[in-house]
Amino acid sequence: MTARLLDGAALAASIRTDMSRRAAALRALGHPPGLAVILVGSDPASSVYVKHKVKDCEEAGIRSILDRLPADTPQDALLARIDQLNADPSVHGILVQLPLPPHLDAQRVIETISPAKDVDGFHISNAGALMTGQPRFLPCTPYGVMKLLEHAGVALAGAEAVVVGRSNIVGKPQAMLLLQASATVTICHSQTRDLAAHCRRADVLVAAVGRERMITGDMIKPGAVVIDVGMNRISQGPNAGKLCGDVDFDSALEVAGAITPVPGGVGPMTRAMLLVNTIEAAERAAAAQCN
Ligand code: NDP
């Protein structure tokens, strides 16, 4: 058996087209959507992510403001800049690229973003809203995973879902969304005993760990849907330096029923869902102005 590929790149492209249409409608009504992206320092990976976000906005007709701040920006200056953007009615979404330099308190920074503009969905009030089933903004990666599962027609009610990883930005919100879709959810982490046994029970397995190809085919239930969130660099061999996931794709392909490739699976969906959150923020702001 060879697993069906879940093509995140294709689905993301159709979402981007839809967002371009909604952005055009907002512009026509005199409410051009705007996203502000703050990058502190010059971490190479963060710089690439930010460049992609700005490019995605341009292509979708969303105005983007990119603030590149020096690595030694004092916390007060960063918070003051966020306050300015909070008060700017032409800015509908604000995101601060993580990780931040160690002298900055990331949680404090996130909490300074207005929850109504928190398009990453990381603010504690948005996390709480998700937890209680009234989400305002869903974090982009788990949101993208749910869209992929929905598009692939995966039945989640009653399914055994296993999420490996419990970070605030991927694992925990992912588990919460699967629970809200009525899956029976297990969350695994670095202290989990017998990870393989948990994984082998999963009808839907989401790997969000950050460890190169750690989930192998023998850890996957035949026919399972495997979602690989991981983005790692291959450490050795002929493909050293290339991108790979947390799942050992070749062995998983033989066992799974469906699987996301890396690249081309969850990554493009994460990027697309940032546009969705930004457009939704702009549409809400426009509707509030009309009322
Ligand atoms: P974190 O490092 O914040 O979290 C990793 C999680 O994996 C932790 O909960 C950790 O457990 C768990 N873990 C670590 N080792 C093991 C192990 N041996 N067995 C089981 N669990 C383990 O990472 P993120 O959640 O931010 O990201 C995870 C991966 O997803 C990374 O590769 C990242 O690059 C990628 N990513 C991809 C995105 C995309 O768009 N495709 C977007 C965001 C992230 P513990 O809590 O106990 O330490």
Short mmCIF file of C-alpha atoms and ligand atoms in Angstrom, two decimals:
data_model
loop_
_atom_site.label_atom_id
_atom_site.label_comp_id
_atom_site.label_asym_id
_atom_site.label_seq_id
_atom_site.Cartn_x
_atom_site.Cartn_y
_atom_site.Cartn_z
CA MET A 1 0.00 0.00 0.00
CA THR A 2 1.18 3.54 -0.70
CA ALA A 3 -0.36 6.42 1.20
CA ARG A 4 -2.34 9.18 -0.48
CA LEU A 5 -0.45 12.47 -0.42
CA LEU A 6 -2.23 15.38 1.26
CA ASP A 7 -1.19 18.28 -0.94
CA GLY A 8 -0.97 21.33 1.33
CA ALA A 9 0.60 23.44 -1.41
CA ALA A 10 -2.43 23.02 -3.71
CA LEU A 11 -4.99 23.66 -0.96
CA ALA A 12 -3.02 26.69 0.25
CA ALA A 13 -3.00 28.09 -3.30
CA SER A 14 -6.79 27.89 -3.50
CA ILE A 15 -7.11 29.55 -0.05
CA ARG A 16 -4.78 32.36 -1.19
CA THR A 17 -6.96 32.91 -4.27
CA ASP A 18 -10.01 33.15 -2.05
CA MET A 19 -8.24 35.62 0.27
CA SER A 20 -7.22 37.79 -2.73
CA ARG A 21 -10.89 38.00 -3.68
CA ARG A 22 -11.92 38.98 -0.13
CA ALA A 23 -9.07 41.51 0.08
CA ALA A 24 -10.27 43.08 -3.19
CA ALA A 25 -13.81 43.31 -1.81
CA LEU A 26 -12.50 45.05 1.33
CA ARG A 27 -10.47 47.49 -0.75
CA ALA A 28 -13.50 48.25 -2.90
CA LEU A 29 -15.43 49.15 0.25
CA GLY A 30 -12.63 51.50 1.38
CA HIS A 31 -11.28 49.13 4.06
CA PRO A 32 -7.94 47.88 2.70
CA PRO A 33 -6.67 45.04 4.92
CA GLY A 34 -3.30 45.55 6.64
CA LEU A 35 -0.84 43.32 8.50
CA ALA A 36 2.11 44.56 10.58
CA VAL A 37 5.04 42.20 11.05
CA ILE A 38 7.75 42.98 13.62
CA LEU A 39 11.13 41.30 13.34
CA VAL A 40 13.60 41.92 16.17
CA GLY A 41 17.18 41.06 15.22
CA SER A 42 18.38 39.20 12.16
CA ASP A 43 17.97 35.49 12.88
CA PRO A 44 18.32 33.95 9.38
CA ALA A 45 15.35 31.54 9.67
CA SER A 46 13.10 34.28 11.10
CA SER A 47 14.16 36.64 8.31
CA VAL A 48 13.11 34.05 5.69
CA TYR A 49 9.74 33.45 7.40
CA VAL A 50 9.07 37.18 7.57
CA LYS A 51 10.01 37.64 3.92
CA HIS A 52 7.50 34.92 2.96
CA LYS A 53 4.76 36.54 5.05
CA VAL A 54 5.29 39.92 3.41
CA LYS A 55 5.36 38.36 -0.07
CA ASP A 56 2.16 36.38 0.62
CA CYS A 57 0.44 39.61 1.70
CA GLU A 58 1.57 41.49 -1.40
CA GLU A 59 0.29 38.73 -3.66
CA ALA A 60 -3.07 38.64 -1.88
CA GLY A 61 -3.53 42.41 -1.99
CA ILE A 62 -3.02 42.87 1.75
CA ARG A 63 -0.95 45.90 2.75
CA SER A 64 1.99 44.85 4.90
CA ILE A 65 4.16 46.90 7.22
CA LEU A 66 7.49 45.29 8.06
CA ASP A 67 9.26 46.69 11.13
CA ARG A 68 12.84 45.48 11.34
CA LEU A 69 14.11 46.38 14.81
CA PRO A 70 17.69 45.94 16.03
CA ALA A 71 18.49 42.89 18.17
CA ASP A 72 19.16 45.12 21.20
CA THR A 73 15.79 46.90 21.04
CA PRO A 74 14.72 47.57 24.66
CA GLN A 75 11.52 45.89 25.77
CA ASP A 76 9.81 49.25 26.45
CA ALA A 77 10.49 50.41 22.90
CA LEU A 78 9.05 47.21 21.45
CA LEU A 79 5.94 47.43 23.63
CA ALA A 80 5.49 51.10 22.66
CA ARG A 81 5.65 50.18 18.97
CA ILE A 82 3.03 47.46 19.48
CA ASP A 83 0.80 50.00 21.28
CA GLN A 84 1.12 52.33 18.29
CA LEU A 85 0.07 49.54 15.92
CA ASN A 86 -2.79 48.56 18.25
CA ALA A 87 -4.12 52.11 17.90
CA ASP A 88 -3.67 52.30 14.11
CA PRO A 89 -7.02 51.58 12.42
CA SER A 90 -5.33 50.73 9.11
CA VAL A 91 -3.56 47.77 10.79
CA HIS A 92 -5.82 44.75 11.32
CA GLY A 93 -3.26 42.11 12.22
CA ILE A 94 -0.03 42.35 14.23
CA LEU A 95 2.53 39.63 14.59
CA VAL A 96 5.88 39.58 16.31
CA GLN A 97 8.15 36.97 14.79
CA LEU A 98 9.35 34.44 17.36
CA PRO A 99 11.80 33.59 18.82
CA LEU A 100 12.77 36.92 20.34
CA PRO A 101 16.26 37.78 21.62
CA PRO A 102 16.68 36.48 25.19
CA HIS A 103 16.46 39.90 26.91
CA LEU A 104 12.86 40.26 25.74
CA ASP A 105 9.93 38.67 27.57
CA ALA A 106 8.04 36.94 24.73
CA GLN A 107 4.91 36.34 26.80
CA ARG A 108 4.71 40.01 27.83
CA VAL A 109 5.21 41.04 24.19
CA ILE A 110 2.43 38.75 22.98
CA GLU A 111 0.09 39.96 25.72
CA THR A 112 0.65 43.55 24.57
CA ILE A 113 -0.82 42.83 21.13
CA SER A 114 -4.53 43.67 21.06
CA PRO A 115 -6.42 40.33 21.12
CA ALA A 116 -8.51 41.68 18.21
CA LYS A 117 -5.33 42.00 16.11
CA ASP A 118 -3.55 38.87 17.35
CA VAL A 119 -3.57 37.02 14.01
CA ASP A 120 -1.11 34.41 15.32
CA GLY A 121 -3.70 33.49 17.96
CA PHE A 122 -1.06 33.34 20.72
CA HIS A 123 -2.56 35.93 23.12
CA ILE A 124 -3.75 34.35 26.34
CA SER A 125 -7.33 35.54 25.75
CA ASN A 126 -7.35 33.94 22.29
CA ALA A 127 -5.87 30.74 23.73
CA GLY A 128 -8.62 30.78 26.37
CA ALA A 129 -11.29 31.44 23.75
CA LEU A 130 -10.08 28.42 21.80
CA MET A 131 -10.10 26.30 24.96
CA THR A 132 -13.73 27.19 25.68
CA GLY A 133 -14.87 26.60 22.11
CA GLN A 134 -15.41 30.23 21.09
CA PRO A 135 -12.28 30.91 19.06
CA ARG A 136 -11.51 34.35 17.66
CA PHE A 137 -8.18 33.56 15.97
CA LEU A 138 -6.86 30.03 15.66
CA PRO A 139 -3.07 29.59 15.65
CA CYS A 140 -2.12 29.23 11.99
CA THR A 141 -0.44 25.80 12.01
CA PRO A 142 -3.16 23.80 13.81
CA TYR A 143 -5.81 25.76 11.88
CA GLY A 144 -4.10 24.75 8.63
CA VAL A 145 -3.93 21.12 9.74
CA MET A 146 -7.68 21.11 10.46
CA LYS A 147 -8.37 22.57 7.00
CA LEU A 148 -6.21 19.86 5.41
CA LEU A 149 -8.06 17.12 7.31
CA GLU A 150 -11.43 18.63 6.38
CA HIS A 151 -10.45 18.95 2.72
CA ALA A 152 -9.26 15.32 2.69
CA GLY A 153 -12.63 14.21 4.12
CA VAL A 154 -11.07 12.65 7.24
CA ALA A 155 -13.80 11.64 9.71
CA LEU A 156 -12.68 12.87 13.13
CA ALA A 157 -15.68 12.13 15.37
CA GLY A 158 -14.76 9.16 17.51
CA ALA A 159 -11.36 8.74 15.83
CA GLU A 160 -8.23 8.11 17.93
CA ALA A 161 -6.05 11.18 17.43
CA VAL A 162 -2.51 11.33 18.80
CA VAL A 163 -0.60 14.60 18.87
CA VAL A 164 3.14 14.33 19.54
CA GLY A 165 4.30 17.66 21.00
CA ARG A 166 2.64 20.01 23.49
CA SER A 167 3.88 23.49 22.60
CA ASN A 168 1.53 26.44 23.01
CA ILE A 169 1.76 27.26 19.31
CA VAL A 170 1.24 23.82 17.78
CA GLY A 171 0.69 20.75 19.98
CA LYS A 172 -1.76 22.07 22.59
CA PRO A 173 -4.04 24.05 20.24
CA GLN A 174 -3.91 21.15 17.76
CA ALA A 175 -5.10 18.75 20.44
CA MET A 176 -7.86 21.17 21.45
CA LEU A 177 -9.11 21.50 17.87
CA LEU A 178 -9.14 17.73 17.37
CA LEU A 179 -11.04 17.38 20.65
CA GLN A 180 -13.56 19.98 19.50
CA ALA A 181 -14.00 17.89 16.35
CA SER A 182 -14.93 15.01 18.70
CA ALA A 183 -11.79 12.92 18.26
CA THR A 184 -10.46 11.02 21.27
CA VAL A 185 -7.19 12.80 21.82
CA THR A 186 -3.89 11.72 23.35
CA ILE A 187 -1.06 14.24 23.74
CA CYS A 188 2.49 12.85 23.84
CA HIS A 189 5.65 14.70 24.87
CA SER A 190 9.25 14.12 25.90
CA GLN A 191 8.25 12.32 29.11
CA THR A 192 5.77 9.98 27.42
CA ARG A 193 6.46 6.31 28.12
CA ASP A 194 6.37 4.07 25.04
CA LEU A 195 5.66 6.70 22.41
CA ALA A 196 5.49 4.02 19.71
CA ALA A 197 2.58 2.25 21.43
CA HIS A 198 0.59 5.51 21.60
CA CYS A 199 1.34 6.35 17.97
CA ARG A 200 0.32 2.87 16.78
CA ARG A 201 -3.19 3.43 18.17
CA ALA A 202 -3.72 6.61 16.17
CA ASP A 203 -6.20 6.88 13.32
CA VAL A 204 -4.90 10.44 12.99
CA LEU A 205 -1.30 11.09 14.01
CA VAL A 206 0.07 14.63 14.20
CA ALA A 207 3.83 14.96 14.71
CA ALA A 208 4.97 18.36 16.02
CA VAL A 209 8.25 17.65 17.75
CA GLY A 210 11.18 19.10 15.84
CA ARG A 211 13.17 15.87 15.62
CA GLU A 212 14.32 14.63 12.27
CA ARG A 213 12.34 11.56 11.05
CA MET A 214 11.70 10.21 14.59
CA ILE A 215 8.30 8.69 13.74
CA THR A 216 8.99 5.61 11.65
CA GLY A 217 6.66 3.37 9.65
CA ASP A 218 6.61 0.70 12.38
CA MET A 219 5.06 3.29 14.75
CA ILE A 220 2.10 3.93 12.42
CA LYS A 221 -1.21 2.08 12.33
CA PRO A 222 -1.94 0.72 8.83
CA GLY A 223 -4.22 3.18 7.02
CA ALA A 224 -3.69 6.06 9.49
CA VAL A 225 -3.71 9.69 8.44
CA VAL A 226 -0.28 11.15 9.24
CA ILE A 227 0.26 14.89 9.53
CA ASP A 228 3.88 15.93 9.71
CA VAL A 229 4.29 19.42 11.16
CA GLY A 230 8.04 19.09 11.73
CA MET A 231 10.49 21.23 9.80
CA ASN A 232 14.00 19.99 10.34
CA ARG A 233 17.25 19.91 8.41
CA ILE A 234 18.64 16.49 7.51
CA SER A 235 21.78 16.16 9.60
CA GLN A 236 23.78 13.66 7.59
CA GLY A 237 24.01 11.61 4.39
CA PRO A 238 23.68 12.66 0.75
CA ASN A 239 20.65 14.90 1.49
CA ALA A 240 22.27 16.69 4.46
CA GLY A 241 20.91 20.22 4.85
CA LYS A 242 17.64 19.53 3.03
CA LEU A 243 14.28 19.97 4.74
CA CYS A 244 12.63 16.95 6.38
CA GLY A 245 9.80 16.35 8.81
CA ASP A 246 9.40 14.56 12.13
CA VAL A 247 8.12 11.52 10.20
CA ASP A 248 10.36 9.15 8.28
CA PHE A 249 8.47 9.70 5.04
CA ASP A 250 9.69 6.66 3.09
CA SER A 251 8.77 4.06 5.70
CA ALA A 252 5.53 5.89 6.66
CA LEU A 253 4.39 5.99 3.03
CA GLU A 254 4.18 2.20 2.96
CA VAL A 255 1.89 1.99 6.01
CA ALA A 256 -0.19 5.17 6.26
CA GLY A 257 -3.45 5.76 4.42
CA ALA A 258 -2.65 9.42 3.84
CA ILE A 259 0.33 11.60 4.67
CA THR A 260 1.52 15.19 4.31
CA PRO A 261 4.87 15.65 2.55
CA VAL A 262 7.62 17.93 3.86
CA PRO A 263 7.93 20.34 2.19
CA GLY A 264 4.55 20.93 0.57
CA GLY A 265 2.25 19.80 3.38
CA VAL A 266 1.63 21.78 6.56
CA GLY A 267 4.11 24.61 5.84
CA PRO A 268 2.14 26.26 3.00
CA MET A 269 -1.07 25.86 4.99
CA THR A 270 0.42 27.73 7.94
CA ARG A 271 1.30 30.62 5.62
CA ALA A 272 -2.17 30.61 4.04
CA MET A 273 -3.97 30.65 7.39
CA LEU A 274 -2.16 33.83 8.41
CA LEU A 275 -3.83 35.49 5.42
CA VAL A 276 -7.19 34.03 6.47
CA ASN A 277 -6.81 35.43 10.00
CA THR A 278 -5.75 38.83 8.67
CA ILE A 279 -8.68 39.06 6.27
CA GLU A 280 -11.08 37.97 9.01
CA ALA A 281 -9.66 40.65 11.33
CA ALA A 282 -10.10 43.28 8.60
CA GLU A 283 -13.64 42.13 7.82
CA ARG A 284 -14.58 42.32 11.50
CA ALA A 285 -13.11 45.82 11.77
CA ALA A 286 -14.99 46.92 8.64
CA ALA A 287 -18.26 45.47 9.97
CA ALA A 288 -17.73 47.22 13.32
CA GLN A 289 -17.26 50.57 11.51
CA CYS A 290 -20.49 50.07 9.59
CA ASN A 291 -22.50 49.36 12.76
P1 NDP B 1 8.69 22.97 20.56
O1 NDP B 1 10.15 22.70 20.64
O2 NDP B 1 8.12 24.15 21.21
O3 NDP B 1 7.91 21.69 21.10
C1 NDP B 1 8.33 20.39 20.79
C2 NDP B 1 7.50 19.40 21.55
O4 NDP B 1 7.98 18.10 21.23
C3 NDP B 1 7.56 19.55 23.07
O5 NDP B 1 6.28 19.48 23.61
C4 NDP B 1 8.42 18.37 23.50
O6 NDP B 1 8.04 17.83 24.74
C5 NDP B 1 8.11 17.35 22.43
N1 NDP B 1 9.19 16.39 22.31
C6 NDP B 1 10.52 16.62 22.26
N2 NDP B 1 11.20 15.47 22.17
C7 NDP B 1 10.28 14.49 22.19
C8 NDP B 1 10.35 13.07 22.15
N3 NDP B 1 11.52 12.43 22.07
N4 NDP B 1 9.21 12.36 22.18
C9 NDP B 1 8.02 12.98 22.27
N5 NDP B 1 7.88 14.34 22.30
C10 NDP B 1 9.01 15.06 22.27
O7 NDP B 1 8.38 22.94 18.99
P2 NDP B 1 7.13 23.55 18.16
O8 NDP B 1 5.86 22.98 18.64
O9 NDP B 1 7.29 25.00 18.04
O10 NDP B 1 7.47 22.94 16.73
C11 NDP B 1 7.51 21.55 16.49
C12 NDP B 1 8.03 21.29 15.09
O11 NDP B 1 7.13 21.87 14.17
C13 NDP B 1 9.40 21.92 14.77
O12 NDP B 1 10.07 21.10 13.84
C14 NDP B 1 9.02 23.23 14.08
O13 NDP B 1 10.03 23.68 13.21
C15 NDP B 1 7.81 22.78 13.32
N6 NDP B 1 6.88 23.84 12.98
C16 NDP B 1 6.40 23.83 11.71
C17 NDP B 1 5.48 24.74 11.30
C18 NDP B 1 4.96 24.64 9.91
O14 NDP B 1 4.36 25.58 9.44
N7 NDP B 1 5.15 23.50 9.24
C19 NDP B 1 5.03 25.81 12.19
C20 NDP B 1 5.52 25.71 13.54
C21 NDP B 1 6.43 24.76 13.91
P3 NDP B 1 8.25 18.60 26.15
O15 NDP B 1 7.12 19.61 26.19
O16 NDP B 1 8.11 17.55 27.16
O17 NDP B 1 9.58 19.25 26.09
#
